[in-house]
mmCIF file of C-alpha atoms and ligand atoms in Angstrom:
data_model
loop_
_atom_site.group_PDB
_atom_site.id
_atom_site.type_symbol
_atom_site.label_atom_id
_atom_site.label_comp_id
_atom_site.label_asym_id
_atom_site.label_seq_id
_atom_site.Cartn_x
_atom_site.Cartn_y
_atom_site.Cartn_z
ATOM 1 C CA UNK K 1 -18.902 6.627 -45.997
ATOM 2 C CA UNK K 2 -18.026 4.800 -42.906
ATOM 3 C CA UNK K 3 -14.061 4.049 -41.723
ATOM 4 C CA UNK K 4 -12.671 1.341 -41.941
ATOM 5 C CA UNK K 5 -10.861 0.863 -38.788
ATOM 6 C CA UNK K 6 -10.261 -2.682 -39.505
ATOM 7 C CA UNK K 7 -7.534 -1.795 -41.933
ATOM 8 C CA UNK K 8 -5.214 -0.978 -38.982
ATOM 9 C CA UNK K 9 -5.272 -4.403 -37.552
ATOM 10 C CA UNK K 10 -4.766 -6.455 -41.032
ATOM 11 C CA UNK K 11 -2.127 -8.339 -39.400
ATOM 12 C CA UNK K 12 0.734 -7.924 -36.494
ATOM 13 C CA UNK K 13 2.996 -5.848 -38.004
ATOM 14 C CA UNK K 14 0.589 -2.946 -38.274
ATOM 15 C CA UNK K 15 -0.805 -3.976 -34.578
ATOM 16 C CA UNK K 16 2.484 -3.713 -33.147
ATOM 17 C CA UNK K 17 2.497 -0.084 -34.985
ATOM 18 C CA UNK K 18 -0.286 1.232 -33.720
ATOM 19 C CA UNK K 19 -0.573 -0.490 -29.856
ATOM 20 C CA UNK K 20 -0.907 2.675 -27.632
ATOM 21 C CA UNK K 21 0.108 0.530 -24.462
ATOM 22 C CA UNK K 22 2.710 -1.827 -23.769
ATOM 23 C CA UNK K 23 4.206 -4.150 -21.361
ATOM 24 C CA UNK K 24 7.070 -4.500 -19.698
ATOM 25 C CA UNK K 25 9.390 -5.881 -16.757
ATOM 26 C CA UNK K 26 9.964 -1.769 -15.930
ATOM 27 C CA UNK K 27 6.276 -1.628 -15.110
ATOM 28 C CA UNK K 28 6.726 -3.617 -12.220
ATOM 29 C CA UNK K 29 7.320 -3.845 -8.724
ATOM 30 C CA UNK K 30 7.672 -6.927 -7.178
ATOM 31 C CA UNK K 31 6.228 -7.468 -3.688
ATOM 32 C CA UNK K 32 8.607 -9.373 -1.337
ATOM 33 C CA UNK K 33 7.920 -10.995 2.379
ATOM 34 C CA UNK K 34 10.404 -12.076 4.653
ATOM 35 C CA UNK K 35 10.082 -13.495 7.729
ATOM 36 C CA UNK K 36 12.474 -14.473 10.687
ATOM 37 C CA UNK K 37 14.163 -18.081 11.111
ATOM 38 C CA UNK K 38 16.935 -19.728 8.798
ATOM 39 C CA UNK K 39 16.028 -21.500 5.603
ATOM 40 C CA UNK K 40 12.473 -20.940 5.008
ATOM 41 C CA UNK K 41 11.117 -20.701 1.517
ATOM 42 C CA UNK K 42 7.338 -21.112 2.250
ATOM 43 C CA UNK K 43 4.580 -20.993 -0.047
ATOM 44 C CA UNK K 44 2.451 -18.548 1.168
ATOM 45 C CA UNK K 45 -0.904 -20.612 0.579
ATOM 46 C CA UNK K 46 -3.711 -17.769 -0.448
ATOM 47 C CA UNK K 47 -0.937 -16.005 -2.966
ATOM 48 C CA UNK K 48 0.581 -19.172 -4.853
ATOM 49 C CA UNK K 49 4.004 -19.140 -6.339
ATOM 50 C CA UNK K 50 4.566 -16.223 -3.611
ATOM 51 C CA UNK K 51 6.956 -17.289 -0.802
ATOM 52 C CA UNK K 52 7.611 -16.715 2.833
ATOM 53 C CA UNK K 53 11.688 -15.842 2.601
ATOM 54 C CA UNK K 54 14.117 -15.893 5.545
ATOM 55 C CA UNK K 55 17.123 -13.925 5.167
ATOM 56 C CA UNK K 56 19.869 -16.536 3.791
ATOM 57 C CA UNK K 57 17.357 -17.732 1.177
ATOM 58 C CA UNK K 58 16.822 -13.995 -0.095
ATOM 59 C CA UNK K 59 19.872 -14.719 -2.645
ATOM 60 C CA UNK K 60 17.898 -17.167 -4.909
ATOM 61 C CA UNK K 61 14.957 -14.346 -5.138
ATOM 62 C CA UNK K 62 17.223 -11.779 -6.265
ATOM 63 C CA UNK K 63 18.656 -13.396 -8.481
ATOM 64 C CA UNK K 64 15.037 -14.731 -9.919
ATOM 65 C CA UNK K 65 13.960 -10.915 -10.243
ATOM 66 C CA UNK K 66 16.850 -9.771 -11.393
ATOM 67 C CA UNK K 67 17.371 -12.500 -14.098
ATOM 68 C CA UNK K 68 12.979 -11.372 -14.999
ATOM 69 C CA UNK K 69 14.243 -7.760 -15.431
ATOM 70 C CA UNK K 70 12.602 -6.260 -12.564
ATOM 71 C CA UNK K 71 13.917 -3.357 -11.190
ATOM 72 C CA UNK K 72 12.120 -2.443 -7.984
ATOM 73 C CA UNK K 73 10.541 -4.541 -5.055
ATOM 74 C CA UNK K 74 8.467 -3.460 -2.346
ATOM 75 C CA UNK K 75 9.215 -5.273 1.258
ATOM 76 C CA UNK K 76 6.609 -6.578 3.840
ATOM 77 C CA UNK K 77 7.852 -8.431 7.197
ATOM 78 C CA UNK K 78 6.497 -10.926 9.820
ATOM 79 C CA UNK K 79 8.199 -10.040 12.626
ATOM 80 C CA UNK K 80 8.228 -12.704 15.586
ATOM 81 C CA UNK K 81 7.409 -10.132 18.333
ATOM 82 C CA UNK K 82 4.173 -8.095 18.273
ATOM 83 C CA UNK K 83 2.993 -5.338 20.739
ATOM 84 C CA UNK K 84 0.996 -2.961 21.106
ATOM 85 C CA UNK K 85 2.911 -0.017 19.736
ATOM 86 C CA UNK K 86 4.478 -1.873 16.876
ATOM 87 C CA UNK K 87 7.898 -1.639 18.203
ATOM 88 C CA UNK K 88 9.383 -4.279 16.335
ATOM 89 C CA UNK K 89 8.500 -2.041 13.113
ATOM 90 C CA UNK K 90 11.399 0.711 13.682
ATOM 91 C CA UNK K 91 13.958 -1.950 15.909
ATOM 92 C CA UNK K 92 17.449 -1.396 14.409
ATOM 93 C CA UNK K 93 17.189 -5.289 14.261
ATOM 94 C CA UNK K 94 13.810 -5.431 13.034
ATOM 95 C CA UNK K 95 13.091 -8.048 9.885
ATOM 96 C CA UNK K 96 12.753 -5.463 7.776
ATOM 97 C CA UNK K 97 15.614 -3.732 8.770
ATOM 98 C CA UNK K 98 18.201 -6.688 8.359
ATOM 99 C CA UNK K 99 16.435 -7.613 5.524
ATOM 100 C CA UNK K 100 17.178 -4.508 3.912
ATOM 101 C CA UNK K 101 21.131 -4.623 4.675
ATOM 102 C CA UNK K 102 21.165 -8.231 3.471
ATOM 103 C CA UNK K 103 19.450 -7.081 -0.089
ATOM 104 C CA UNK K 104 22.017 -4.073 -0.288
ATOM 105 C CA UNK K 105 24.588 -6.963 -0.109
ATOM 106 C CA UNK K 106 23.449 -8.726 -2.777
ATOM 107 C CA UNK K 107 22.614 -6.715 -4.948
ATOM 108 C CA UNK K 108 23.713 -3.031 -4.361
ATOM 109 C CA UNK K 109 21.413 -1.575 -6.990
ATOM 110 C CA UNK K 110 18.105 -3.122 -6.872
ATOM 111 C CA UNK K 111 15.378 -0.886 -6.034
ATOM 112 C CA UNK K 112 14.193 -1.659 -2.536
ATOM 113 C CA UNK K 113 10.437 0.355 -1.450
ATOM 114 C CA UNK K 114 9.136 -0.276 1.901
ATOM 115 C CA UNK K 115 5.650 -0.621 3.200
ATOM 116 C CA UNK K 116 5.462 1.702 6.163
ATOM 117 C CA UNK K 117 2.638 0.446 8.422
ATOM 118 C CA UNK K 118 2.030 -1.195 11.619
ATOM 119 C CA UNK K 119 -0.702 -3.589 11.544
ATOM 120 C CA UNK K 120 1.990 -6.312 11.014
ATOM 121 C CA UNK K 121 3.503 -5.830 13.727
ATOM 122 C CA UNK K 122 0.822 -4.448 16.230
ATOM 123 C CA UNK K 123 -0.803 -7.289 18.578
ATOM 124 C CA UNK K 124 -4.150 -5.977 17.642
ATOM 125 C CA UNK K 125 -3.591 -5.575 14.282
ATOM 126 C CA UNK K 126 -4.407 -2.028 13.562
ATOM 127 C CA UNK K 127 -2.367 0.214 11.791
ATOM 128 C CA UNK K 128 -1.862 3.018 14.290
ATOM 129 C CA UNK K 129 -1.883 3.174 18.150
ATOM 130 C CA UNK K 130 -5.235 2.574 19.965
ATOM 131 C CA UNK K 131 -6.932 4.803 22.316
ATOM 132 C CA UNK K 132 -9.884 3.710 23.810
ATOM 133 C CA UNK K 133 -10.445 1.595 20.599
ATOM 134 C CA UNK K 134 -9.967 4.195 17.949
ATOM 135 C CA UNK K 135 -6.828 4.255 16.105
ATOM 136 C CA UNK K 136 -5.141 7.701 17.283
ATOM 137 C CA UNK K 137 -4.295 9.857 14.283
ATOM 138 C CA UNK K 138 -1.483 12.294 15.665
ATOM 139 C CA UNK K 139 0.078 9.497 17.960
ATOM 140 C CA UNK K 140 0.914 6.995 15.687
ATOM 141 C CA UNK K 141 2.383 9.969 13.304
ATOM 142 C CA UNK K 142 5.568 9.691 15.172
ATOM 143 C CA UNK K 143 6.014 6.346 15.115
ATOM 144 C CA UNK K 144 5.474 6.148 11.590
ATOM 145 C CA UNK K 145 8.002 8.654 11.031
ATOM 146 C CA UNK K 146 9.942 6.289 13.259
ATOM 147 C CA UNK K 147 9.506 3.481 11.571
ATOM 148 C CA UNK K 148 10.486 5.567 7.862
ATOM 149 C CA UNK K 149 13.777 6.594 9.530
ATOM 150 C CA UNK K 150 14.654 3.544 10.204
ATOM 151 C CA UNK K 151 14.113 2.018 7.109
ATOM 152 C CA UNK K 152 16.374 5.114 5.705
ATOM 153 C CA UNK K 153 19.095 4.290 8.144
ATOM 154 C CA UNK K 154 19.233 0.755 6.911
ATOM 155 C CA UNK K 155 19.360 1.548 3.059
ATOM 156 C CA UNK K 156 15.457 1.813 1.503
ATOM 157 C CA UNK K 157 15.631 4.262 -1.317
ATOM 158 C CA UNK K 158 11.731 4.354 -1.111
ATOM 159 C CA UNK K 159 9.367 4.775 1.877
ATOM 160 C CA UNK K 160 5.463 3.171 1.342
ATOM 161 C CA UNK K 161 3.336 4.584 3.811
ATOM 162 C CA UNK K 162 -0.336 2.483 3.948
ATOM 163 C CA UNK K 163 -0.819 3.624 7.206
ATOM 164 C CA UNK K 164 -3.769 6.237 5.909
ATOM 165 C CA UNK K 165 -3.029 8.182 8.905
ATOM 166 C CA UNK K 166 -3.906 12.409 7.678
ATOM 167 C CA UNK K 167 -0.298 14.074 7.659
ATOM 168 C CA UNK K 168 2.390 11.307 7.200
ATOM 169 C CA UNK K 169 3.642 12.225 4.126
ATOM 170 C CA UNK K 170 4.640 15.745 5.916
ATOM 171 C CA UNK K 171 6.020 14.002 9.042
ATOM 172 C CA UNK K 172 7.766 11.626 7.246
ATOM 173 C CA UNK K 173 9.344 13.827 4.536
ATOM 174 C CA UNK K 174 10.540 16.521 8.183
ATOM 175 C CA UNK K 175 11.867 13.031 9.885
ATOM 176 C CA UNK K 176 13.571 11.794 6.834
ATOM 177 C CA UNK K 177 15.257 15.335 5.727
ATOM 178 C CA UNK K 178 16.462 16.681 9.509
ATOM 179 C CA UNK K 179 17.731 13.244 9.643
ATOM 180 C CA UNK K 180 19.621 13.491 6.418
ATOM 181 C CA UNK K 181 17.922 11.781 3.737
ATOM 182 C CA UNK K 182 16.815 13.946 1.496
ATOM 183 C CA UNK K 183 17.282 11.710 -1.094
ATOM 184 C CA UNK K 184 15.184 9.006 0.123
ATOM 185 C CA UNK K 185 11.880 9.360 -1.772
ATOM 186 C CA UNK K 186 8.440 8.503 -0.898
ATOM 187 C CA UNK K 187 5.518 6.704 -2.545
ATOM 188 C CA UNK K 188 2.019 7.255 -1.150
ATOM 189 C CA UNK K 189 -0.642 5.256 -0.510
ATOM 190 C CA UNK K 190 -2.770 7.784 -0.977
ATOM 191 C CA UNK K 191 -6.077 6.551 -2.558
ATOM 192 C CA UNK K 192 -6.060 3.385 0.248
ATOM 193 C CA UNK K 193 -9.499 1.774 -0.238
ATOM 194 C CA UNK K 194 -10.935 -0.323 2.510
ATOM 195 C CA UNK K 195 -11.199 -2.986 0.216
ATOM 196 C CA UNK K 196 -12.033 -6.851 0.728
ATOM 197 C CA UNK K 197 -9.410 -7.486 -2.166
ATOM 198 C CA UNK K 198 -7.216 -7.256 0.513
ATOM 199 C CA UNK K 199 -7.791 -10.580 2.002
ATOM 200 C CA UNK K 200 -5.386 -13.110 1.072
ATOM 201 C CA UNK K 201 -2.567 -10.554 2.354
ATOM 202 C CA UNK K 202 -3.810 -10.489 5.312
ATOM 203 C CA UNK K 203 -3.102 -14.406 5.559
ATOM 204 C CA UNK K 204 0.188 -13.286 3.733
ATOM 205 C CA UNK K 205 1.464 -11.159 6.744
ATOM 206 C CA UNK K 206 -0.841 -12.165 9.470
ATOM 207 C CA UNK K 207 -2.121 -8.745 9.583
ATOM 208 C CA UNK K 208 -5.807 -8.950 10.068
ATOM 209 C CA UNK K 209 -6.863 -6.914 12.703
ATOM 210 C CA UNK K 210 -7.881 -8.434 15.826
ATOM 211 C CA UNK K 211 -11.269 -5.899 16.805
ATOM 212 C CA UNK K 212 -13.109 -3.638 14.007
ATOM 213 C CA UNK K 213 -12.318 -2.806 10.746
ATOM 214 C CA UNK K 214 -10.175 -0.309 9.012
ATOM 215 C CA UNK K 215 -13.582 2.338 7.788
ATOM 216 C CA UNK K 216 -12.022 4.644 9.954
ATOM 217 C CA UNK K 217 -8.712 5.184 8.033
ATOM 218 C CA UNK K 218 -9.033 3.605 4.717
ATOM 219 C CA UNK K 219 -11.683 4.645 2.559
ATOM 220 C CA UNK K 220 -14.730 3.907 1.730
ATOM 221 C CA UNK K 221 -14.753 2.472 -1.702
ATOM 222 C CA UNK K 222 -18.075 4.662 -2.715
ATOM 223 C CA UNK K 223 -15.868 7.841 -2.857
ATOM 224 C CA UNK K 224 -14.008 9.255 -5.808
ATOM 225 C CA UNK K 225 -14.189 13.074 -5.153
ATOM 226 C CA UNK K 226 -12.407 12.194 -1.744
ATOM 227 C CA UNK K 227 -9.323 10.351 -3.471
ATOM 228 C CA UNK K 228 -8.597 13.443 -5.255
ATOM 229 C CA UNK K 229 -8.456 15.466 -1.753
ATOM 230 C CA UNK K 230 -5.790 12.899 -1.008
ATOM 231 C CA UNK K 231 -4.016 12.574 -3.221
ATOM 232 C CA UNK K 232 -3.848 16.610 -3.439
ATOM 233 C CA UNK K 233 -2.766 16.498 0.040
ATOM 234 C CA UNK K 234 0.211 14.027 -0.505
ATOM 235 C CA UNK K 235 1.633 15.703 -3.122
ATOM 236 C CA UNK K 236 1.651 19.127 -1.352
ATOM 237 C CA UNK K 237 3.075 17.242 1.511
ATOM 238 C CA UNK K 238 5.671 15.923 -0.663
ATOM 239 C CA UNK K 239 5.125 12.865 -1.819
ATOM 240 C CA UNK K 240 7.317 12.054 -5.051
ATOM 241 C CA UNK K 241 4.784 9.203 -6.109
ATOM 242 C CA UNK K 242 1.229 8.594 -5.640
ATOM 243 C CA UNK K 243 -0.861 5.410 -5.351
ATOM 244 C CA UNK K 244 -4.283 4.012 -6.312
ATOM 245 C CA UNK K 245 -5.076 0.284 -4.212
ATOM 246 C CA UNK K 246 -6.426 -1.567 -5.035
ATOM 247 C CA UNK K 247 -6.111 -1.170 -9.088
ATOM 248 C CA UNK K 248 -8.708 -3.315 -11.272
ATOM 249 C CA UNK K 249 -11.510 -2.375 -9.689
ATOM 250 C CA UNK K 250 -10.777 1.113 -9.219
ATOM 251 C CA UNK K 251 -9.455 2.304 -12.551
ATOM 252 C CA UNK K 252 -11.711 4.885 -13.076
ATOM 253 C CA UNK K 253 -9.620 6.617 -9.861
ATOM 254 C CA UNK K 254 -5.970 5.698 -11.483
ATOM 255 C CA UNK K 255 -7.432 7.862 -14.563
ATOM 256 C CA UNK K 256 -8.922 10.362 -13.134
ATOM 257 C CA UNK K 257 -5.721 10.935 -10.955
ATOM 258 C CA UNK K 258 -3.668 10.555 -13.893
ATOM 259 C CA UNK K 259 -5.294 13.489 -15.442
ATOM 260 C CA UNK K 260 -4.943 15.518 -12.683
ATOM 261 C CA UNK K 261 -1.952 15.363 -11.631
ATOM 262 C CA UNK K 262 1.757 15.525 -12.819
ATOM 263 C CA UNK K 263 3.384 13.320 -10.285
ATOM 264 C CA UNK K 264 3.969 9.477 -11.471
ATOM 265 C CA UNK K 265 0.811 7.437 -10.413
ATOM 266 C CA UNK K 266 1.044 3.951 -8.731
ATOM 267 C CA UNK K 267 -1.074 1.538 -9.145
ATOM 268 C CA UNK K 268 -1.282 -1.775 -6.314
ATOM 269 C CA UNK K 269 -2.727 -4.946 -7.887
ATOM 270 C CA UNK K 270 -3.586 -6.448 -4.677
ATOM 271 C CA UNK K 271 -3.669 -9.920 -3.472
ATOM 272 C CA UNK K 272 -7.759 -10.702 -3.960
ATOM 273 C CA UNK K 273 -6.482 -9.901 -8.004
ATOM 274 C CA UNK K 274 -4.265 -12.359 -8.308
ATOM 275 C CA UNK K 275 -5.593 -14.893 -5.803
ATOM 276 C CA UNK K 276 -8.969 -14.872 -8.186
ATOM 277 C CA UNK K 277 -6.918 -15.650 -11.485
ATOM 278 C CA UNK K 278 -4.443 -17.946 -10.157
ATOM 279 C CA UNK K 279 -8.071 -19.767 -8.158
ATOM 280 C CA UNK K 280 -9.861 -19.539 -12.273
ATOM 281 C CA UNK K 281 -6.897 -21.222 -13.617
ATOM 282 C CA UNK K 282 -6.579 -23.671 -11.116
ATOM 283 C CA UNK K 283 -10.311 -24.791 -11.904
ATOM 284 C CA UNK K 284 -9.560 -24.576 -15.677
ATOM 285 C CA UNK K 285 -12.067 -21.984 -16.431
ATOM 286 C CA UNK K 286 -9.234 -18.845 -17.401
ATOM 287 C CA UNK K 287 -6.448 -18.844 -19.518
ATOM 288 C CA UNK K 288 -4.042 -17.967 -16.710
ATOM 289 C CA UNK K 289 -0.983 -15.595 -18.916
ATOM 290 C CA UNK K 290 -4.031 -14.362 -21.395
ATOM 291 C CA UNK K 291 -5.854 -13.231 -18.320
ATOM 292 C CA UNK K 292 -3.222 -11.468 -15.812
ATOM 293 C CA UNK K 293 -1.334 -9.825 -18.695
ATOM 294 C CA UNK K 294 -4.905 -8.454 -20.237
ATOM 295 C CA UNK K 295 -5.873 -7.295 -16.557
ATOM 296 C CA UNK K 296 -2.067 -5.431 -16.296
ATOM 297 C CA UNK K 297 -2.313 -3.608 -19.213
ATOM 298 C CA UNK K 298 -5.906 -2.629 -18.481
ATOM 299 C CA UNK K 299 -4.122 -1.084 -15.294
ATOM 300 C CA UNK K 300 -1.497 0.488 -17.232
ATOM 301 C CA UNK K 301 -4.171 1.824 -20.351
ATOM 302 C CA UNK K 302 -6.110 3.646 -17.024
ATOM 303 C CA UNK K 303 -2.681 5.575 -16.557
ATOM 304 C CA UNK K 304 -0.273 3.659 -14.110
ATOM 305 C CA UNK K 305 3.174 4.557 -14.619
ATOM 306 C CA UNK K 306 3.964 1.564 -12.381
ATOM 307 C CA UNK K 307 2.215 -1.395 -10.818
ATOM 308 C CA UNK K 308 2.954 -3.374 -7.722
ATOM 309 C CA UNK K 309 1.942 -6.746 -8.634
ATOM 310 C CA UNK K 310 2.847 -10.763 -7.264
ATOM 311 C CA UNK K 311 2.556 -11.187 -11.072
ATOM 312 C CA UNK K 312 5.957 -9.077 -11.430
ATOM 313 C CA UNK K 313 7.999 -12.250 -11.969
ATOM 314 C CA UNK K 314 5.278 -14.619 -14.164
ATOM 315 C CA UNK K 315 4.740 -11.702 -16.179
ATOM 316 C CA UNK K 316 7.999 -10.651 -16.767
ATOM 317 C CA UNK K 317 8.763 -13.783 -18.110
ATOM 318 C CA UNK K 318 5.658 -14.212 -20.265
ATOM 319 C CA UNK K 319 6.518 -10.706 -22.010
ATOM 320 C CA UNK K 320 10.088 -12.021 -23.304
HETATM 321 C C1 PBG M 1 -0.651 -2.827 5.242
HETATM 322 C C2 PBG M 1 -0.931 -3.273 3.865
HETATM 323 C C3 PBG M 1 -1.987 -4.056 3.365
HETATM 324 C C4 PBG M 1 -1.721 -4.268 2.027
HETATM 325 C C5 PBG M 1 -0.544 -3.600 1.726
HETATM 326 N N1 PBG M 1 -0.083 -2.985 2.874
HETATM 327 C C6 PBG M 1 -3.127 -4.674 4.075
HETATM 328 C C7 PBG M 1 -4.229 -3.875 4.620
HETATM 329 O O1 PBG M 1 -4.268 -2.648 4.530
HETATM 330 O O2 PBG M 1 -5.090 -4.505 5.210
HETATM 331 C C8 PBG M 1 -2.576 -5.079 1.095
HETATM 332 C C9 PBG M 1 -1.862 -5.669 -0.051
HETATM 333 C C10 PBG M 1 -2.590 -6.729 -0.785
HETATM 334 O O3 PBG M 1 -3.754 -7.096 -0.517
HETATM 335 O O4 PBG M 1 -1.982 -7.236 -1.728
HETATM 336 N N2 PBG M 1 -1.511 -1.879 5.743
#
């Protein structure tokens, strides 16, 4: 005698019973750039309905994520001034930094993350500092713990390394608790992929880098073993959350590292995924909402306890 499995999807009232995964705006963290300058809201044009925000139009966002039910965002900046040590990534009066106060004005509870890294703000677009043209593991270390402190001082509650620099998590988590915030936590980028998914950010927050490639901190998309060894590594080193980026096309990784481990699990839907189903749906090919909510509950199904996505707001709004 065979099952009949049909009998538990008769109609939507036994669906809804049975649904193992669901949806919903506390899944999501919404990604948030802001650049310097006074009234700019700029569509940035490889991530549509994603804007470039300068400080006194940050207001109207809030409110537009708060009014979606998202709790958490996760801040990138375009600085004006690049160098070659990043410096405008841990200035007191850095975009990020002011960007951060501003938020805690508006809204004192919203959850604010920050991308540590430097390639925005490096003239050569790496995210470290270069010696004779490799990207020098120990010395950029300090700066990013630099760069973390700062973000502290101004008010983050969570620091995002994507550096991929080997030992960050430690030197961050010693910076941010002799300096007094033990509280602050920290989400990992730990399984970083050197993926070309990444490209319309790069266009996002001018970030590309200017010699090379990345192979020689983020990894090589071939390797699963390895993202284990990572992750491992972050969490000893103290990492409260852990990451998988980018998310659809690796969720064998967000499972595997969901069964492993019993830290919450991250999961970055990065730019490429939503740049290819807003491009479908522009041609008329994809059902836009059918499409991106399928692809974030495939995300969350593979075990992500949270996902970073520029579909935070869209989809928030499609789930009501
Ligand atoms: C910075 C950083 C990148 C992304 C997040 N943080 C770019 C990169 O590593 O090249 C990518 C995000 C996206 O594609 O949505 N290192």
């Amino acid at each position: 005698m065979f099952r009949r499995h049909r009998r538990l999807r008769k109609n939507s009232y036994i669906r809804d019973m049975v649904r193992e995964t669901t949806l919903s705006p506390n899944d999501f963290i919404y990604p948030l750039f802001v650049v310097e300058g006074i009234n700019i809201k700029k569509e940035i044009p490889s991530l549509p309905n994603n804007y470039h925000y300068s400080l006194d139009r940050l207001p109207e966002v809030i409110s537009e994520i708060n009014d979606a039910g998202v709790k958490g965002i996760i801040l990138f900046g375009i600085p004006d001034y690049k160098d070659e040590i990043g410096s405008s990534a841990f200035d007191e009066n850095g975009i990020i930094q002011k960007a951060i106060r501003k938020i805690r004005e508006i809204d004192k509870d919203l959850f604010i993350i920050t991308d540590v890294c430097m390639c925005e703000y490096t003239s050569h677009g790496h995210c470290g500092i270069i010696h004779d043209g490799y990207v020098d593991n120990d010395e950029t270390l300090k700066y990013i713990g630099k760069i973390a402190l700062s973000h502290a001082k101004a008010g983050a509650d969570m620091i995002a390394p994507s550096d991929m620099m080997d030992g960050r998590i430690e030197e961050i988590r010693t910076t941010l608790d002799e300096n007094g915030y033990k509280n602050v936590s920290i989400m990992a980028y730990s399984a970083k992929y050197c993926s070309a998914f990444y490209g319309p950010f790069r266009d996002a927050a001018d970030s590309a880098p200017k010699f090379g490639d990345r192979k020689s901190y983020q990894m090589d998309p071939a390797n699963a073993r390895e993202a284990m060894l990572e992750i491992e590594d972050d969490i000893e080193e103290g990492a409260d959350v852990i990451m998988v980026k980018p998310a659809l096309a690796y969720l064998d990784i967000l499972r595997t590292a969901k069964n492993r481990f019993d830290v919450p699990v991250a999961a970055y839907s990065v730019s490429g995924e939503y740049s290819m189903i807003k491009a479908g749906a522009k041609m008329g090919w994809i059902d836009e909402k059918a499409i991106a909510l399928e692809s974030l509950l495939s995300i969350k199904r593979a075990g992500a306890d949270m996902i970073i996505t520029y579909y935070a707001l869209e989809a928030s709004k499609w789930l009501k």
